[in-house]
JSON list of C-alpha atoms and ligand atoms in Angstrom, two decimals:
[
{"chain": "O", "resi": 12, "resn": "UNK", "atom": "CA", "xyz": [-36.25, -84.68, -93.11]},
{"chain": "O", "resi": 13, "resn": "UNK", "atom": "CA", "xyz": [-35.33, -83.42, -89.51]},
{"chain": "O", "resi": 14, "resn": "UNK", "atom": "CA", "xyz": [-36.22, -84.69, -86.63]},
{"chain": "O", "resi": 15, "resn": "UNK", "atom": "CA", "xyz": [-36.15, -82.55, -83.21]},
{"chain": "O", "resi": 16, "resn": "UNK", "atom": "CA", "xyz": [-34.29, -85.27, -81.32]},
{"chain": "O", "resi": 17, "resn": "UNK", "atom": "CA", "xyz": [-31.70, -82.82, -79.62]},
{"chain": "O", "resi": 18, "resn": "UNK", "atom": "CA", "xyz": [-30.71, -84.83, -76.56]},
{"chain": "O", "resi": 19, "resn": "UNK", "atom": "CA", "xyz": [-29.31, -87.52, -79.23]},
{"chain": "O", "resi": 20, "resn": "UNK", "atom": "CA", "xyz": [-26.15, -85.38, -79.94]},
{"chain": "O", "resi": 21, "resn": "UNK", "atom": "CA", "xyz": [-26.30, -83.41, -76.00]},
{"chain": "O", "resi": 22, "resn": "UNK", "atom": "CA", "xyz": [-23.16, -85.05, -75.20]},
{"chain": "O", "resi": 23, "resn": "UNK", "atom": "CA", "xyz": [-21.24, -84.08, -78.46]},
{"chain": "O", "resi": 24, "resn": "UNK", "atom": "CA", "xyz": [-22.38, -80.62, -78.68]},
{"chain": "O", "resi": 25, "resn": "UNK", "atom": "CA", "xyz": [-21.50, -79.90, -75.07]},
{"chain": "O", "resi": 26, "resn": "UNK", "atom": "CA", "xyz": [-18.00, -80.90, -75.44]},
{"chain": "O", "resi": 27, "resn": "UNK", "atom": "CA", "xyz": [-17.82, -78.40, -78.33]},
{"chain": "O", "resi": 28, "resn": "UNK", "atom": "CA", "xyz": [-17.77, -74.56, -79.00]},
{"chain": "O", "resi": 29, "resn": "UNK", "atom": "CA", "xyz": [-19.27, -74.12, -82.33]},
{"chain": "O", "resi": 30, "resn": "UNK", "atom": "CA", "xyz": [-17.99, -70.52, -83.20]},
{"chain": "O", "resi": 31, "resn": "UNK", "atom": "CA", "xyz": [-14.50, -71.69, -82.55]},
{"chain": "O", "resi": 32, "resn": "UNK", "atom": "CA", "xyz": [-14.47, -74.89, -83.94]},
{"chain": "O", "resi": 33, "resn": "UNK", "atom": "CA", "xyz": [-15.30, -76.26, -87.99]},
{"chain": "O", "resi": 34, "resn": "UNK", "atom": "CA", "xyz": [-17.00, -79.13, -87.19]},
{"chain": "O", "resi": 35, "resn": "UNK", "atom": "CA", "xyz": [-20.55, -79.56, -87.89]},
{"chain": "O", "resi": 36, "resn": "UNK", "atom": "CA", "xyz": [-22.98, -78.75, -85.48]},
{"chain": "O", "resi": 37, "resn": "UNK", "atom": "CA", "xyz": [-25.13, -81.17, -87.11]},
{"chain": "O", "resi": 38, "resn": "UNK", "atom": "CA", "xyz": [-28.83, -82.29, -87.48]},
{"chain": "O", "resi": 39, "resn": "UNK", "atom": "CA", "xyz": [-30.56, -85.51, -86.49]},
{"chain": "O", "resi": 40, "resn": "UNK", "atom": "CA", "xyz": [-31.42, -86.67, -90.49]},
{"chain": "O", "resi": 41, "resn": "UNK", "atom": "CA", "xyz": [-33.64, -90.08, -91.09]},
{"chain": "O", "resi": 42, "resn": "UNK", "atom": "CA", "xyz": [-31.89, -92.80, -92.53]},
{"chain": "O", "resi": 43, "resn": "UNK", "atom": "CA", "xyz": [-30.88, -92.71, -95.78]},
{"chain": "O", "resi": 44, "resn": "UNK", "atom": "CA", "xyz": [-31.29, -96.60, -97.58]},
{"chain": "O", "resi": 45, "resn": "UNK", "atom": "CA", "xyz": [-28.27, -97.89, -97.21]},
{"chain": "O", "resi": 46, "resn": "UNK", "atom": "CA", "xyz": [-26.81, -96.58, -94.00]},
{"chain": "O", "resi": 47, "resn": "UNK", "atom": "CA", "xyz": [-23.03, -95.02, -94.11]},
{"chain": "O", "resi": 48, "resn": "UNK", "atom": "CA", "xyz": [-19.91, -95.80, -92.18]},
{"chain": "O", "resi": 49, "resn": "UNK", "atom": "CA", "xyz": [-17.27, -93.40, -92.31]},
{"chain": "O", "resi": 50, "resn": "UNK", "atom": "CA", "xyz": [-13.39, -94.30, -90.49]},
{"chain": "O", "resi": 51, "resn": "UNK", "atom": "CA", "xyz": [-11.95, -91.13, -89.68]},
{"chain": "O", "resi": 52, "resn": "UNK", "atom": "CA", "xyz": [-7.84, -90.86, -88.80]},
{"chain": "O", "resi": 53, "resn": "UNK", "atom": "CA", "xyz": [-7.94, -88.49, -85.54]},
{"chain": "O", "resi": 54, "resn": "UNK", "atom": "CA", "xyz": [-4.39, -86.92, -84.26]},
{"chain": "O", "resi": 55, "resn": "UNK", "atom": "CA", "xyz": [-5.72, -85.61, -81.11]},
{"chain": "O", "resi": 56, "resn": "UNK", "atom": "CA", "xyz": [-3.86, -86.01, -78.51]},
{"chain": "O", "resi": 57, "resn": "UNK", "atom": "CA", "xyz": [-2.66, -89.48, -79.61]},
{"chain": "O", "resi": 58, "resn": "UNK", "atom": "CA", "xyz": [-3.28, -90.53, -83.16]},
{"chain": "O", "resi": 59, "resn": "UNK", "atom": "CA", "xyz": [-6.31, -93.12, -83.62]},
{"chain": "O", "resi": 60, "resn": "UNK", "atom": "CA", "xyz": [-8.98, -94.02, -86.07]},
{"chain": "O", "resi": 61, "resn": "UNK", "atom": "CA", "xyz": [-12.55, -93.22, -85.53]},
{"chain": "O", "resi": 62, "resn": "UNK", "atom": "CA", "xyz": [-15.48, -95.97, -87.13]},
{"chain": "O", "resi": 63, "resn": "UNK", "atom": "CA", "xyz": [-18.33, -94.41, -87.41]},
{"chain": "O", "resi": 64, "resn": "UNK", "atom": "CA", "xyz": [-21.61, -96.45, -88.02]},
{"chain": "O", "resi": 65, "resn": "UNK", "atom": "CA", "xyz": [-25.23, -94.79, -89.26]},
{"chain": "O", "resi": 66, "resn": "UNK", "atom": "CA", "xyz": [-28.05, -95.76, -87.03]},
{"chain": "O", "resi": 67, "resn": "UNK", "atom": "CA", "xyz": [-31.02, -93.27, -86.45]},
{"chain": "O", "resi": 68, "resn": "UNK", "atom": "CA", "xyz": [-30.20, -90.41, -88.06]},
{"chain": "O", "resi": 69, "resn": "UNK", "atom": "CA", "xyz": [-26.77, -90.02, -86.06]},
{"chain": "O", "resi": 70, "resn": "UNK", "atom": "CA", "xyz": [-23.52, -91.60, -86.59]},
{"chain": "O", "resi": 71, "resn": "UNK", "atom": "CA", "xyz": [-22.79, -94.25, -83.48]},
{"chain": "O", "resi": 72, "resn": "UNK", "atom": "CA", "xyz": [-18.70, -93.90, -83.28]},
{"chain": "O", "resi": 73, "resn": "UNK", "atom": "CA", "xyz": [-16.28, -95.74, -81.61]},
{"chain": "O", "resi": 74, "resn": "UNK", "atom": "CA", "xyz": [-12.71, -94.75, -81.29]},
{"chain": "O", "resi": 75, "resn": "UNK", "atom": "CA", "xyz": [-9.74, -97.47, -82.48]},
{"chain": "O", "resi": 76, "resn": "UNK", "atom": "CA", "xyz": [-6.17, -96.83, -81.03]},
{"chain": "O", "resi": 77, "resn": "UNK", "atom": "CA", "xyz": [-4.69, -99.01, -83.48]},
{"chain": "O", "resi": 78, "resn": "UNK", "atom": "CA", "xyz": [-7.18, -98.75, -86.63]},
{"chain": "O", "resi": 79, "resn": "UNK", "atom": "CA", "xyz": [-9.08, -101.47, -88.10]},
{"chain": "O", "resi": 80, "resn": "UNK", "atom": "CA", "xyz": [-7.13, -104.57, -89.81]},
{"chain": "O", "resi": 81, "resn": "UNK", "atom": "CA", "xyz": [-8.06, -106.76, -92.54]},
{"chain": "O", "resi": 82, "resn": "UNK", "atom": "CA", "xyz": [-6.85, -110.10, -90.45]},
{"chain": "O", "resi": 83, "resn": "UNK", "atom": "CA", "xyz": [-9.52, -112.36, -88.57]},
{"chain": "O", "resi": 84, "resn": "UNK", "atom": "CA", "xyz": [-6.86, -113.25, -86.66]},
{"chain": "O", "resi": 85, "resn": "UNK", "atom": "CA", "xyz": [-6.69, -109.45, -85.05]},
{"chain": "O", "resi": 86, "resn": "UNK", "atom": "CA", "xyz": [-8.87, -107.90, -82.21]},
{"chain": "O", "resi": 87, "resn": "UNK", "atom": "CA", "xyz": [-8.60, -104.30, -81.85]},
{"chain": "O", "resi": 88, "resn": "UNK", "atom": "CA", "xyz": [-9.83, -102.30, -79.29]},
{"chain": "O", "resi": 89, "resn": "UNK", "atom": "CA", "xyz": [-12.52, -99.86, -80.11]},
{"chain": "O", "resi": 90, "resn": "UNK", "atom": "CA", "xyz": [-14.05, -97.41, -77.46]},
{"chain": "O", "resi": 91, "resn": "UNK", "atom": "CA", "xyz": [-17.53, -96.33, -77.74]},
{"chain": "O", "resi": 92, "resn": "UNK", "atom": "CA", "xyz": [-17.33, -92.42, -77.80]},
{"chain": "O", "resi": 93, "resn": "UNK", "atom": "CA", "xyz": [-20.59, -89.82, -78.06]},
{"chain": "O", "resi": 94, "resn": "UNK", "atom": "CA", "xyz": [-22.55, -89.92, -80.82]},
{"chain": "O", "resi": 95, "resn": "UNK", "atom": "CA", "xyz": [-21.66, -87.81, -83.66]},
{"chain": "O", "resi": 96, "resn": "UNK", "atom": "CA", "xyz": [-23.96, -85.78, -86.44]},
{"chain": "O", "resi": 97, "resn": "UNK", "atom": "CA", "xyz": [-24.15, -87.82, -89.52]},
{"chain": "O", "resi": 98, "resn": "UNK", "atom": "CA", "xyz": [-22.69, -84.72, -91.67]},
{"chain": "O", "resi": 99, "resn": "UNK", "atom": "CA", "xyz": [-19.31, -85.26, -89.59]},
{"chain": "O", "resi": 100, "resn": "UNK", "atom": "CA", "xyz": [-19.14, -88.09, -92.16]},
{"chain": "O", "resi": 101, "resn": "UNK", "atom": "CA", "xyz": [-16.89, -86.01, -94.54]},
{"chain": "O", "resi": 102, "resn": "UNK", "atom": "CA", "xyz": [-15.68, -83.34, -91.93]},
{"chain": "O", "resi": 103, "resn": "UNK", "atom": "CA", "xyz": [-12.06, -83.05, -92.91]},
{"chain": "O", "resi": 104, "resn": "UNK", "atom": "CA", "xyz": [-9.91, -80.66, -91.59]},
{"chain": "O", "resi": 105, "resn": "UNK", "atom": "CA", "xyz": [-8.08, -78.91, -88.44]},
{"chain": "O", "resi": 106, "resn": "UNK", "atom": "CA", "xyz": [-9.64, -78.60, -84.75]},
{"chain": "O", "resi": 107, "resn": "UNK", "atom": "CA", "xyz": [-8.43, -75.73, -83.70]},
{"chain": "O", "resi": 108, "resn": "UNK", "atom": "CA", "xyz": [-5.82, -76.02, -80.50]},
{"chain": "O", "resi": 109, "resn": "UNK", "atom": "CA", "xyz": [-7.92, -75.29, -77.43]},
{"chain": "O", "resi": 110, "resn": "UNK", "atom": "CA", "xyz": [-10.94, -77.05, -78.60]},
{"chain": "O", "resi": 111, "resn": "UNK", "atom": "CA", "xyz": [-12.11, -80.83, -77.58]},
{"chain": "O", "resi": 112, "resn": "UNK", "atom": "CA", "xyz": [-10.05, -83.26, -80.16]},
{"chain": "O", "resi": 113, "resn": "UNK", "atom": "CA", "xyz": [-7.80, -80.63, -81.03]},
{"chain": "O", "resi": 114, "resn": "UNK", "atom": "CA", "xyz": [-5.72, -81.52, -84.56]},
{"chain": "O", "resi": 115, "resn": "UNK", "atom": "CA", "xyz": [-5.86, -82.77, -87.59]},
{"chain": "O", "resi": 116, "resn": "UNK", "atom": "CA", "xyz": [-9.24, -85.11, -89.03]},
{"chain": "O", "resi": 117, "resn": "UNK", "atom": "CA", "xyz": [-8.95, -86.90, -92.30]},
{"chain": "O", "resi": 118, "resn": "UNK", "atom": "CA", "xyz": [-11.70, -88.61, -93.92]},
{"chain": "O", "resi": 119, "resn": "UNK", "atom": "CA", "xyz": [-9.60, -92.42, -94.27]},
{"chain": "O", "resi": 120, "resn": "UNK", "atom": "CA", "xyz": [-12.48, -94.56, -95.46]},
{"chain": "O", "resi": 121, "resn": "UNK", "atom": "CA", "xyz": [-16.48, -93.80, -96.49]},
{"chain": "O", "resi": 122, "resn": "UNK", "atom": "CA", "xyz": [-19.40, -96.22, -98.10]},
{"chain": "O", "resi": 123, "resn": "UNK", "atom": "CA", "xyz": [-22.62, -97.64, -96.95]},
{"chain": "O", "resi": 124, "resn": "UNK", "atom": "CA", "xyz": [-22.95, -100.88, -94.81]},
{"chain": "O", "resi": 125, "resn": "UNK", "atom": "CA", "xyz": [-25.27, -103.24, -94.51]},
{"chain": "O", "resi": 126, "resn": "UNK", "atom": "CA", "xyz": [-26.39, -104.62, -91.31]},
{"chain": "O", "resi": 127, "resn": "UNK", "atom": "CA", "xyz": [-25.83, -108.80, -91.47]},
{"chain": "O", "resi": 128, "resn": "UNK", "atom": "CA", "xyz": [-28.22, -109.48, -88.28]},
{"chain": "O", "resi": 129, "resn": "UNK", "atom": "CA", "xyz": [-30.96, -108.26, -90.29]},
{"chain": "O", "resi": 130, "resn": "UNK", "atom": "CA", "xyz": [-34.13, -108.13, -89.25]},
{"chain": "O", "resi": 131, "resn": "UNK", "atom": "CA", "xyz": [-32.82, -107.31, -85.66]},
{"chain": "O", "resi": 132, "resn": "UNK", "atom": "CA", "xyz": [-31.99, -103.06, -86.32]},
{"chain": "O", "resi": 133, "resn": "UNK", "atom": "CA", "xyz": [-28.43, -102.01, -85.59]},
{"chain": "O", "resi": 134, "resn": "UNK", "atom": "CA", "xyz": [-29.77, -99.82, -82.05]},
{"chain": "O", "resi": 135, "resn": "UNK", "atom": "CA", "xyz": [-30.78, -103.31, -80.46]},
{"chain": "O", "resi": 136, "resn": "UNK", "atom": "CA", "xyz": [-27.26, -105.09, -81.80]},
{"chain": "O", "resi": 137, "resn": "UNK", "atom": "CA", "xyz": [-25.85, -102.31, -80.20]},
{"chain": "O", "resi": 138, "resn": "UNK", "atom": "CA", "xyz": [-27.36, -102.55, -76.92]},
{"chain": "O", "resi": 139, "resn": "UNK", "atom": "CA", "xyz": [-26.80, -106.71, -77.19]},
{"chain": "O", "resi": 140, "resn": "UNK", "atom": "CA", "xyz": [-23.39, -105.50, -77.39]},
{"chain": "O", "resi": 141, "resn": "UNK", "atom": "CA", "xyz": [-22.88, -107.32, -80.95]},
{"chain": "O", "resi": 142, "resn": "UNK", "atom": "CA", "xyz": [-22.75, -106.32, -84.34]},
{"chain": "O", "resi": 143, "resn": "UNK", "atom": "CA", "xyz": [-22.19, -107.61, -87.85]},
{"chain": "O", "resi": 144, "resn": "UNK", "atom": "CA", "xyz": [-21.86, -105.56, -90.73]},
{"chain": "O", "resi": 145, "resn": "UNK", "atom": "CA", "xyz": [-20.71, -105.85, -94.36]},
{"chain": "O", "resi": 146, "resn": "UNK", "atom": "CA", "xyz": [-18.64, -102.89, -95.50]},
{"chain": "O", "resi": 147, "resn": "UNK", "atom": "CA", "xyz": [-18.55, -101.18, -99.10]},
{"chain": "O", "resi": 148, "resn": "UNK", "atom": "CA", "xyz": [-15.92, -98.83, -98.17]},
{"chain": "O", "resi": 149, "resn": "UNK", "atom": "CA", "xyz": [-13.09, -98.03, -100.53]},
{"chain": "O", "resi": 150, "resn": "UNK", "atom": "CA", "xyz": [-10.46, -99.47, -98.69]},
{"chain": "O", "resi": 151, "resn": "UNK", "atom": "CA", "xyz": [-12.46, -101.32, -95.83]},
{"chain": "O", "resi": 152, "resn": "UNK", "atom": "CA", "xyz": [-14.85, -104.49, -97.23]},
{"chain": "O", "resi": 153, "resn": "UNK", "atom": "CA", "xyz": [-16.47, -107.33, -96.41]},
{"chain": "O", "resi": 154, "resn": "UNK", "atom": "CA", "xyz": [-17.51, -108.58, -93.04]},
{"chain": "O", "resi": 155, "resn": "UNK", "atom": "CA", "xyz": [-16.82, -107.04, -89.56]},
{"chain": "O", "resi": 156, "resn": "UNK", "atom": "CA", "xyz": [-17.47, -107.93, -86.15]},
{"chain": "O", "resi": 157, "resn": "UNK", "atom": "CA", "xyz": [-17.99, -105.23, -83.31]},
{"chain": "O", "resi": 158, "resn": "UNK", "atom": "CA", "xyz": [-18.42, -107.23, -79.99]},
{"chain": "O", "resi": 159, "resn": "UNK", "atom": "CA", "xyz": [-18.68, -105.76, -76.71]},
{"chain": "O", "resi": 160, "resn": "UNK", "atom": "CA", "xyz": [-16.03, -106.66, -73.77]},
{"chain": "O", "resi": 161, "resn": "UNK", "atom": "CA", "xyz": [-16.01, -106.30, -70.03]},
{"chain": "O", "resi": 162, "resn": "UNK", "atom": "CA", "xyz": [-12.59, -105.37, -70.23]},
{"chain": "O", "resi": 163, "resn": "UNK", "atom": "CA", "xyz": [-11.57, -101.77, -68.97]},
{"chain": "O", "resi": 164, "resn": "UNK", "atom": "CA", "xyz": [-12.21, -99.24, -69.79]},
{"chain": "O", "resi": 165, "resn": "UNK", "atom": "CA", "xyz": [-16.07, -98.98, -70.30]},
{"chain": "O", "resi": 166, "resn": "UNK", "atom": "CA", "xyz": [-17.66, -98.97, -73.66]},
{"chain": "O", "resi": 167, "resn": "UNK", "atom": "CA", "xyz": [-14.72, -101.50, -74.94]},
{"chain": "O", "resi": 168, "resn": "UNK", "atom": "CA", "xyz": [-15.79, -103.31, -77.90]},
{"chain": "O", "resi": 169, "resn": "UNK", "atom": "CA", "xyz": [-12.88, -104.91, -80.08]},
{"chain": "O", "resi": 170, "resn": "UNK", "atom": "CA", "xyz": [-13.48, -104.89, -83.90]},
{"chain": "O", "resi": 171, "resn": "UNK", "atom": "CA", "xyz": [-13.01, -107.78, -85.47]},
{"chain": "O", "resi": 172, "resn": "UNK", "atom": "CA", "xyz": [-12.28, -109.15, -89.65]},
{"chain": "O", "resi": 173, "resn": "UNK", "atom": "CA", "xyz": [-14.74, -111.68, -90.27]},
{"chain": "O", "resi": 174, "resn": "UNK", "atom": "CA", "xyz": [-13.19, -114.56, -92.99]},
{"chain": "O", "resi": 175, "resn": "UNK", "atom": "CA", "xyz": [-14.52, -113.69, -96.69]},
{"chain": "O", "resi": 176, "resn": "UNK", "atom": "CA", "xyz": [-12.46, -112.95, -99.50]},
{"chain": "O", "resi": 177, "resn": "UNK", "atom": "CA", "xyz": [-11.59, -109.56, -98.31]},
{"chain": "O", "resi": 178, "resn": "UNK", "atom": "CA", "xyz": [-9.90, -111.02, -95.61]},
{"chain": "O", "resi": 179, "resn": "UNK", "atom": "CA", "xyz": [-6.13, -110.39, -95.51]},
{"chain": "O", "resi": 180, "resn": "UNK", "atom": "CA", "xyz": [-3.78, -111.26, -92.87]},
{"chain": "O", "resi": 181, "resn": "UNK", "atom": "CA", "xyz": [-0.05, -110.23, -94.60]},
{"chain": "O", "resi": 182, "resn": "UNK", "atom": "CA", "xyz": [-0.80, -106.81, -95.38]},
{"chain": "O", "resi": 183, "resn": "UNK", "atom": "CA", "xyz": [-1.67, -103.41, -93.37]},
{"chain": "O", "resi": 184, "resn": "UNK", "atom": "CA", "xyz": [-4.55, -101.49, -94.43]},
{"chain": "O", "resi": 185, "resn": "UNK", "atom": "CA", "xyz": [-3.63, -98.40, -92.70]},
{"chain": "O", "resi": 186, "resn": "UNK", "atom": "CA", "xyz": [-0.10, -98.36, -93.56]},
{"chain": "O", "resi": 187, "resn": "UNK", "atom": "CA", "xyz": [-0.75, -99.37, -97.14]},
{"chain": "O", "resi": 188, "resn": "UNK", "atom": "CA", "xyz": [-3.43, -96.81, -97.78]},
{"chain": "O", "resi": 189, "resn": "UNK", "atom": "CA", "xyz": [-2.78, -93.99, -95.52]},
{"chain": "O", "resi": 190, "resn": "UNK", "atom": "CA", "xyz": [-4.67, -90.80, -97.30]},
{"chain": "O", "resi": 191, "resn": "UNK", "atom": "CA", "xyz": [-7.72, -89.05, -97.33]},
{"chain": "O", "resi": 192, "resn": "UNK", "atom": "CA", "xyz": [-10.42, -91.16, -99.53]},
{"chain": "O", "resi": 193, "resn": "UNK", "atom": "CA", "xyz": [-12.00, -87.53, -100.48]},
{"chain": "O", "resi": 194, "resn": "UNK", "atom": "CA", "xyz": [-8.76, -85.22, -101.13]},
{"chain": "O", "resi": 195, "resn": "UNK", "atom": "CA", "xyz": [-5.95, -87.65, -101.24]},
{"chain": "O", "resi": 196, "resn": "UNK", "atom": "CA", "xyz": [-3.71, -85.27, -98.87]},
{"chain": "O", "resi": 197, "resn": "UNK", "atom": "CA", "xyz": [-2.05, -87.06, -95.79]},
{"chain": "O", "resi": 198, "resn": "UNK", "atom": "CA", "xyz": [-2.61, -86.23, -92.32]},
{"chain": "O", "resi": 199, "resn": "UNK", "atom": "CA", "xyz": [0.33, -84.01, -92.25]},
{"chain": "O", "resi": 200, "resn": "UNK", "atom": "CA", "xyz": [-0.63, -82.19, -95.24]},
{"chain": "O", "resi": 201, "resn": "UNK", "atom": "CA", "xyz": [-4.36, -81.25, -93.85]},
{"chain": "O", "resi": 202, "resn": "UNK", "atom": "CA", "xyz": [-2.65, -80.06, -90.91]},
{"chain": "O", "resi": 203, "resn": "UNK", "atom": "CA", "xyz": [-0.61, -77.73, -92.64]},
{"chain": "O", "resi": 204, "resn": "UNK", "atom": "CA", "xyz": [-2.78, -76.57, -95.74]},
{"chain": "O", "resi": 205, "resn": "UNK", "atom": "CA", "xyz": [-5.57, -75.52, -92.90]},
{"chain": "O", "resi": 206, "resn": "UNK", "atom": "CA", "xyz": [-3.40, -73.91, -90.22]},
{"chain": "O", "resi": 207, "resn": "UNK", "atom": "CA", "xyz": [-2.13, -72.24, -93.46]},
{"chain": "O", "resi": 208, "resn": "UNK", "atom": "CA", "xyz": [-5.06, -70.66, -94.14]},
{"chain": "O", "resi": 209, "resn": "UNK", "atom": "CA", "xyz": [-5.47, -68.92, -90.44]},
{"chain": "P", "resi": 302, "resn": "LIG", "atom": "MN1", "xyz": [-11.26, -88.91, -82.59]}
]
């Protein structure tokens, strides 16, 4: 179903030309039953790692310089960005160079979540500035932490490992598993295969 909440995604569609770029324009879509998160590796103009959490028919995202880690003992920075269109949850490909984000978007991690402050709905955790969620990804799982900071810039959250057996503090997630959960290709090989095709 499709609900006419427009102004939801106003920010994201303004900083995007649709007819030059292959992301989703996107629809505001109710909630499926078990929400999705998608973690999206972003070379714009610095490479980063986009976590993207389903809440209202939209995807709330939040934009980590460093990626997520599997240690409790590691805070990493994650900057609230505009809300994206739930079907950018398996946009993979090349932003073209001129556009907003320009460069290559892989698709690093996907599954469903489940909210762990439950009966409280993710929009209020978000505006109490924190969040606990249990991941089913295929590389991310267990329990996370999103808390919000007063540290600059605005929107600064830092993401957070909670301790459960997925926890992990000797190895690196994202330098472990560094390819697309849907096609397998690196970074470098999206960007090439879709300039390719141009
Ligand atoms: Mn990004």
């Amino acid at each position: 179903m499709t609900i006419t909440k427009k102004n939801l995604l106003a920010t994201y569609r303004r900083k995007r030309n649709f007819n030059r770029t292959s992301e989703p324009e996107g629809e505001i879509t109710s909630s499926h039953e078990h929400p999705l998160f998608v973690v999206q590796k972003h070379k714009g103009r610095n490479l980063h790692y986009d976590f993207r959490l389903e809440d209202g028919g939209i995807l709330k995202s939040w934009a980590l310089p460093k990626g997520p880690s599997t240690d409790p003992g590691v805070k990493r920075l994650a900057v609230q960005t505009e809300d994206h269109p739930l079907a950018y949850a398996t946009f993979e490909g090349v932003i073209p160079q001129g556009n907003y984000g320009a460069g290559p978007v892989m698709v690093w991690d996907q599954g469903t979540f489940k909210n762990l402050k439950e009966p409280v709905p993710l929009t209020d955790c978000i505006k109490n500035g924190e969040i606990n969620v249990w991941l089913e990804g295929k590389k991310l799982k267990g329990g996370y932490a999103l808390i919000k900071t007063h540290f600059h810039p605005k929107d600064s959250w830092l993401l957070v490992k909670m301790n459960d057996k997925y926890s992990d503090r000797e190895s690196s997630v994202t330098t472990d598993k560094p390819n697309s959960v849907l096609t397998h290709k690196t970074l470098e090989e999206i960007n090439r295969e879709d300039n390719g095709h141009e």
